[in-house]
Amino acid sequence: MRKSAIVCCFSVLSACATSQHSTWLLVDDFEQGLTNWHKVDTQNNTKPFIENPQVTEIRREKTNHFLIKKPAKDGVIGNRKALTFKALPVPVNVGETFTFYTRIQVERFPNNHAFGLSNLTPDEIVKAGYNAFEPTLRVTDKAESNGHKNTGALMVKISSNDKYRQYDNIQHYAQQRDAKPLVAKQWYQIWYVVNNALKIHGGQTYRVYVQGGEFVKQTLVYEKADFRMQREQPLISFLANCNTGPLKQPYGNGGLAFDDIFMIKGVNLSNPTNMR
């Protein structure tokens, strides 16, 4: 009798574990404040010096709350790495594929933002900065040091020997062109399907779908982007980073808003916000 009870209990726990991984898991919807988020300015060169210059706060839009992230207040320059990160509810283990969902809105340009996933601990993220990223999405209209001017289109990470071409614009495949710049003050839905298999098995890559702006319906916009470092470790944190640029040539402090960050095991292109 006791053995049967144990088996039954184990079956129930297994079913719960399976159910948890087959439904959307909330990373954050910012309705409960900034719980368990880390905020660190790791290269604070502001002059005059301002302690903790990044702006990372909850704002309200009618009955909805969202996160706005900026490297500093308007007029403040020199904050080169404004990191914000939070542990995922479950890790994406090596060999697993998970789909992530995030809504973003550009407050305004000019700006320089990146967000995505990391497989480093909090202390390691602080030390690594941009190299803490694996799957990475970028929003910026900054000019690179070689003179190339980014357009403000959503970008993904690619592997390239050209140090000035480490990102690529998302694509409008039907029209065989780069996607248009993101439109400020408009929400975009992003699904990124993350393959954390070993590189030799075709992993360390992700593909991206977008709905918003020119993409009226959910659309595949990048087929095979690359993890930044390809460390082949469990992904454990959501990470965002932005900077004002150098003191001599600042980029601008336009913000990027985030809301409704979810994850689910496998490939799932449904909308988790419709299931509330």
Coordinates of C-alpha atoms in Angstrom, one line a residue:
M1 CA 0.0 0.0 0.0
R2 CA 2.8 2.4 1.0
K3 CA 4.7 1.5 -2.2
S4 CA 1.6 2.2 -4.3
A5 CA 1.2 5.6 -2.6
I6 CA 4.8 6.5 -3.3
V7 CA 4.5 5.5 -7.0
C8 CA 1.3 7.6 -7.2
C9 CA 2.9 10.6 -5.6
F10 CA 5.9 10.3 -7.9
S11 CA 3.6 10.2 -10.9
V12 CA 1.8 13.3 -9.8
L13 CA 5.1 15.2 -9.3
S14 CA 6.4 14.0 -12.7
A15 CA 3.2 15.2 -14.3
C16 CA 3.5 18.6 -12.6
A17 CA 7.1 18.9 -13.8
T18 CA 6.1 18.0 -17.3
S19 CA 3.2 20.5 -17.2
Q20 CA 5.4 23.3 -16.0
H21 CA 7.7 22.9 -18.9
S22 CA 5.0 22.5 -21.5
T23 CA 3.2 25.8 -20.5
W24 CA 4.5 29.4 -20.7
L25 CA 6.6 30.3 -17.7
L26 CA 6.6 34.0 -16.6
V27 CA 10.0 35.6 -16.4
D28 CA 8.4 39.0 -15.6
D29 CA 5.5 41.2 -16.6
F30 CA 6.5 44.0 -14.2
E31 CA 3.1 44.0 -12.4
Q32 CA 4.9 43.3 -9.0
G33 CA 7.7 45.8 -9.2
L34 CA 11.4 45.0 -9.9
T35 CA 11.5 41.8 -7.9
N36 CA 14.8 39.9 -8.0
W37 CA 16.4 42.1 -10.7
H38 CA 20.0 43.1 -10.5
K39 CA 21.1 46.6 -11.7
V40 CA 24.8 47.3 -12.0
D41 CA 26.7 50.1 -13.8
T42 CA 30.1 48.4 -14.5
Q43 CA 31.8 51.2 -16.5
N44 CA 30.6 54.4 -15.0
N45 CA 32.6 57.2 -16.5
T46 CA 30.1 60.0 -15.9
K47 CA 31.6 63.5 -15.3
P48 CA 30.7 64.9 -12.9
F49 CA 30.4 61.4 -11.3
I50 CA 26.9 60.2 -10.7
E51 CA 26.5 57.0 -8.6
N52 CA 24.2 54.5 -10.2
P53 CA 23.3 56.6 -13.3
Q54 CA 21.2 54.0 -15.2
V55 CA 17.4 54.5 -15.3
T56 CA 15.6 51.2 -14.9
E57 CA 12.2 51.6 -13.5
I58 CA 8.5 50.6 -13.7
R59 CA 6.1 52.8 -15.6
R60 CA 2.4 52.6 -16.1
E61 CA 0.4 52.6 -19.3
K62 CA -3.3 52.7 -18.4
T63 CA -3.7 49.5 -16.3
N64 CA -0.5 47.9 -17.5
H65 CA 3.0 48.2 -16.0
F66 CA 6.2 47.9 -18.0
L67 CA 9.9 48.3 -17.6
I68 CA 11.8 51.3 -19.1
K69 CA 15.6 51.0 -19.4
K70 CA 18.0 53.9 -20.2
P71 CA 21.7 54.2 -19.6
A72 CA 21.2 57.6 -17.8
K73 CA 18.9 60.6 -17.5
D74 CA 18.8 63.0 -20.4
G75 CA 22.0 65.1 -20.6
V76 CA 24.1 62.6 -18.6
I77 CA 26.8 60.8 -20.6
G78 CA 29.6 58.4 -19.9
N79 CA 27.8 55.4 -18.5
R80 CA 29.2 52.7 -20.8
K81 CA 27.6 49.5 -19.4
A82 CA 24.3 49.7 -17.7
L83 CA 23.5 46.0 -16.9
T84 CA 20.1 44.7 -15.7
F85 CA 19.5 41.0 -15.3
K86 CA 17.3 38.4 -13.6
A87 CA 17.4 34.6 -13.2
L88 CA 15.1 32.5 -15.4
P89 CA 12.5 30.4 -13.7
V90 CA 14.1 27.3 -15.2
P91 CA 17.4 26.9 -17.0
V92 CA 17.7 26.1 -20.7
N93 CA 20.0 23.1 -20.4
V94 CA 22.5 22.1 -23.0
G95 CA 20.6 20.1 -25.6
E96 CA 17.3 21.9 -25.0
T97 CA 15.3 24.2 -27.2
F98 CA 13.1 26.9 -25.6
T99 CA 11.0 29.7 -27.1
F100 CA 11.1 33.1 -25.5
Y101 CA 8.6 35.9 -25.9
T102 CA 9.2 39.5 -25.2
R103 CA 7.4 42.8 -26.0
I104 CA 9.6 45.9 -26.6
Q105 CA 8.9 49.5 -27.4
V106 CA 11.5 52.1 -28.4
E107 CA 11.0 55.3 -26.4
R108 CA 13.1 57.2 -28.9
F109 CA 16.3 57.3 -30.9
P110 CA 19.2 57.8 -30.7
N111 CA 20.1 54.9 -28.4
N112 CA 22.1 51.7 -28.0
H113 CA 20.5 48.7 -26.4
A114 CA 21.0 44.9 -26.3
F115 CA 19.0 42.2 -24.6
G116 CA 18.9 38.4 -24.5
L117 CA 20.1 35.5 -22.5
S118 CA 23.2 34.6 -20.5
N119 CA 24.7 31.4 -19.1
L120 CA 26.9 33.2 -16.5
T121 CA 26.4 33.8 -12.8
P122 CA 25.6 37.3 -11.6
D123 CA 29.3 37.9 -10.6
E124 CA 30.4 36.6 -14.0
I125 CA 27.9 38.9 -15.8
V126 CA 29.3 41.9 -14.0
K127 CA 32.8 41.0 -15.1
A128 CA 32.0 40.0 -18.7
G129 CA 29.6 42.8 -19.7
Y130 CA 28.6 42.4 -23.3
N131 CA 30.4 39.0 -23.5
A132 CA 27.9 37.7 -20.9
F133 CA 25.4 37.5 -23.7
E134 CA 24.6 34.4 -25.8
P135 CA 21.4 34.9 -27.9
T136 CA 21.3 38.7 -28.4
L137 CA 18.9 41.2 -29.9
R138 CA 20.0 44.7 -30.5
V139 CA 18.3 48.1 -31.0
T140 CA 20.5 51.0 -32.0
D141 CA 21.0 53.7 -34.6
K142 CA 24.5 54.5 -33.5
A143 CA 27.4 54.9 -35.9
E144 CA 30.2 52.3 -35.6
S145 CA 33.8 53.4 -35.4
N146 CA 34.3 52.5 -39.1
G147 CA 31.6 55.0 -40.0
H148 CA 28.8 52.6 -40.7
K149 CA 25.5 54.0 -39.4
N150 CA 23.0 51.5 -38.0
T151 CA 19.4 52.1 -39.1
G152 CA 17.4 51.4 -35.9
A153 CA 16.2 48.1 -37.2
L154 CA 16.1 45.2 -34.8
M155 CA 19.3 43.2 -35.1
V156 CA 20.6 39.7 -34.3
K157 CA 24.1 38.4 -33.4
I158 CA 26.1 36.7 -36.2
S159 CA 29.5 35.1 -36.3
S160 CA 31.8 37.1 -38.4
N161 CA 35.6 37.7 -38.7
D162 CA 34.8 41.4 -39.5
K163 CA 34.8 43.2 -36.2
Y164 CA 32.5 45.8 -37.6
R165 CA 29.9 43.3 -38.7
Q166 CA 29.0 41.4 -35.6
Y167 CA 25.2 42.0 -36.0
D168 CA 22.8 41.7 -38.8
N169 CA 19.4 43.5 -39.4
I170 CA 16.4 41.3 -39.2
Q171 CA 15.0 40.5 -42.7
H172 CA 11.8 41.0 -44.6
Y173 CA 12.2 37.7 -46.5
A174 CA 9.1 38.2 -48.7
Q175 CA 10.5 41.4 -50.1
Q176 CA 14.2 40.3 -50.0
R177 CA 15.4 43.2 -48.0
D178 CA 16.4 44.3 -44.5
A179 CA 13.6 45.2 -42.2
K180 CA 12.7 48.8 -41.7
P181 CA 13.8 50.7 -38.5
L182 CA 11.7 50.1 -35.5
V183 CA 9.0 52.8 -35.0
A184 CA 9.2 54.7 -31.7
K185 CA 6.2 54.5 -29.3
Q186 CA 4.9 51.3 -30.8
W187 CA 5.0 47.8 -29.2
Y188 CA 6.6 44.9 -31.0
Q189 CA 6.1 41.3 -30.1
I190 CA 9.2 39.1 -30.5
W191 CA 9.5 35.3 -30.3
Y192 CA 13.1 33.9 -30.3
V193 CA 13.5 30.2 -30.6
V194 CA 16.7 29.3 -28.8
N195 CA 18.6 26.1 -29.6
N196 CA 21.1 25.4 -26.8
A197 CA 22.4 22.1 -28.3
L198 CA 26.1 21.6 -28.8
K199 CA 27.5 23.5 -31.8
I200 CA 28.5 20.2 -33.4
H201 CA 24.8 19.2 -33.3
G202 CA 23.7 22.4 -34.9
G203 CA 23.0 24.3 -31.7
Q204 CA 24.2 27.6 -30.3
T205 CA 21.8 29.3 -32.7
Y206 CA 18.4 31.0 -32.6
R207 CA 15.7 32.2 -35.0
V208 CA 13.4 35.2 -34.6
Y209 CA 9.8 36.0 -35.3
V210 CA 8.3 39.5 -35.0
Q211 CA 4.8 41.0 -35.1
G212 CA 4.5 44.8 -35.2
G213 CA 5.3 47.7 -37.4
E214 CA 5.6 46.5 -41.0
F215 CA 5.0 42.9 -39.9
V216 CA 1.2 42.9 -39.4
K217 CA 1.2 39.2 -38.7
Q218 CA 3.7 37.1 -36.9
T219 CA 6.6 36.7 -39.4
L220 CA 9.9 34.8 -39.5
V221 CA 12.5 37.6 -39.7
Y222 CA 15.8 35.7 -39.1
E223 CA 16.5 32.0 -39.7
K224 CA 19.8 31.3 -38.0
A225 CA 21.4 33.8 -35.7
D226 CA 24.4 32.8 -33.6
F227 CA 25.1 32.8 -29.9
R228 CA 27.7 35.4 -29.0
M229 CA 30.2 33.3 -27.1
Q230 CA 28.9 29.8 -27.7
R231 CA 30.0 28.5 -24.3
E232 CA 27.7 25.5 -24.5
Q233 CA 26.4 26.0 -20.9
P234 CA 22.9 26.2 -19.4
L235 CA 21.2 29.5 -20.1
I236 CA 20.2 30.9 -16.7
S237 CA 19.4 34.6 -16.9
F238 CA 17.6 37.3 -18.9
L239 CA 20.0 40.2 -19.5
A240 CA 19.7 43.7 -20.9
N241 CA 22.5 46.2 -21.4
C242 CA 22.7 49.7 -22.8
N243 CA 25.2 52.6 -22.8
T244 CA 25.5 56.3 -23.5
G245 CA 28.6 55.9 -25.6
P246 CA 32.0 57.6 -25.0
L247 CA 32.2 61.0 -23.4
K248 CA 33.6 62.5 -26.7
Q249 CA 31.0 60.9 -29.0
P250 CA 27.8 60.0 -27.0
Y251 CA 25.1 57.9 -28.7
G252 CA 22.1 59.3 -26.9
N253 CA 19.9 58.1 -24.0
G254 CA 16.8 57.0 -25.7
G255 CA 15.1 54.3 -23.7
L256 CA 13.8 50.8 -24.5
A257 CA 10.7 49.4 -22.8
F258 CA 10.2 45.8 -22.0
D259 CA 7.1 43.9 -21.0
D260 CA 5.7 40.3 -20.8
I261 CA 8.8 38.2 -20.8
F262 CA 7.9 34.5 -21.1
M263 CA 9.6 31.2 -21.9
I264 CA 8.4 27.7 -22.8
K265 CA 10.2 24.5 -23.6
G266 CA 10.3 23.5 -27.3
V267 CA 9.1 25.5 -30.3
N268 CA 5.9 27.4 -29.5
L269 CA 4.7 30.4 -31.4
S270 CA 1.5 31.1 -29.5
N271 CA 1.0 34.4 -27.6
P272 CA 1.3 33.8 -23.9
T273 CA -0.5 37.1 -23.1
N274 CA -3.7 35.6 -24.6
M275 CA -3.7 32.9 -22.0
R276 CA -4.1 35.1 -18.9

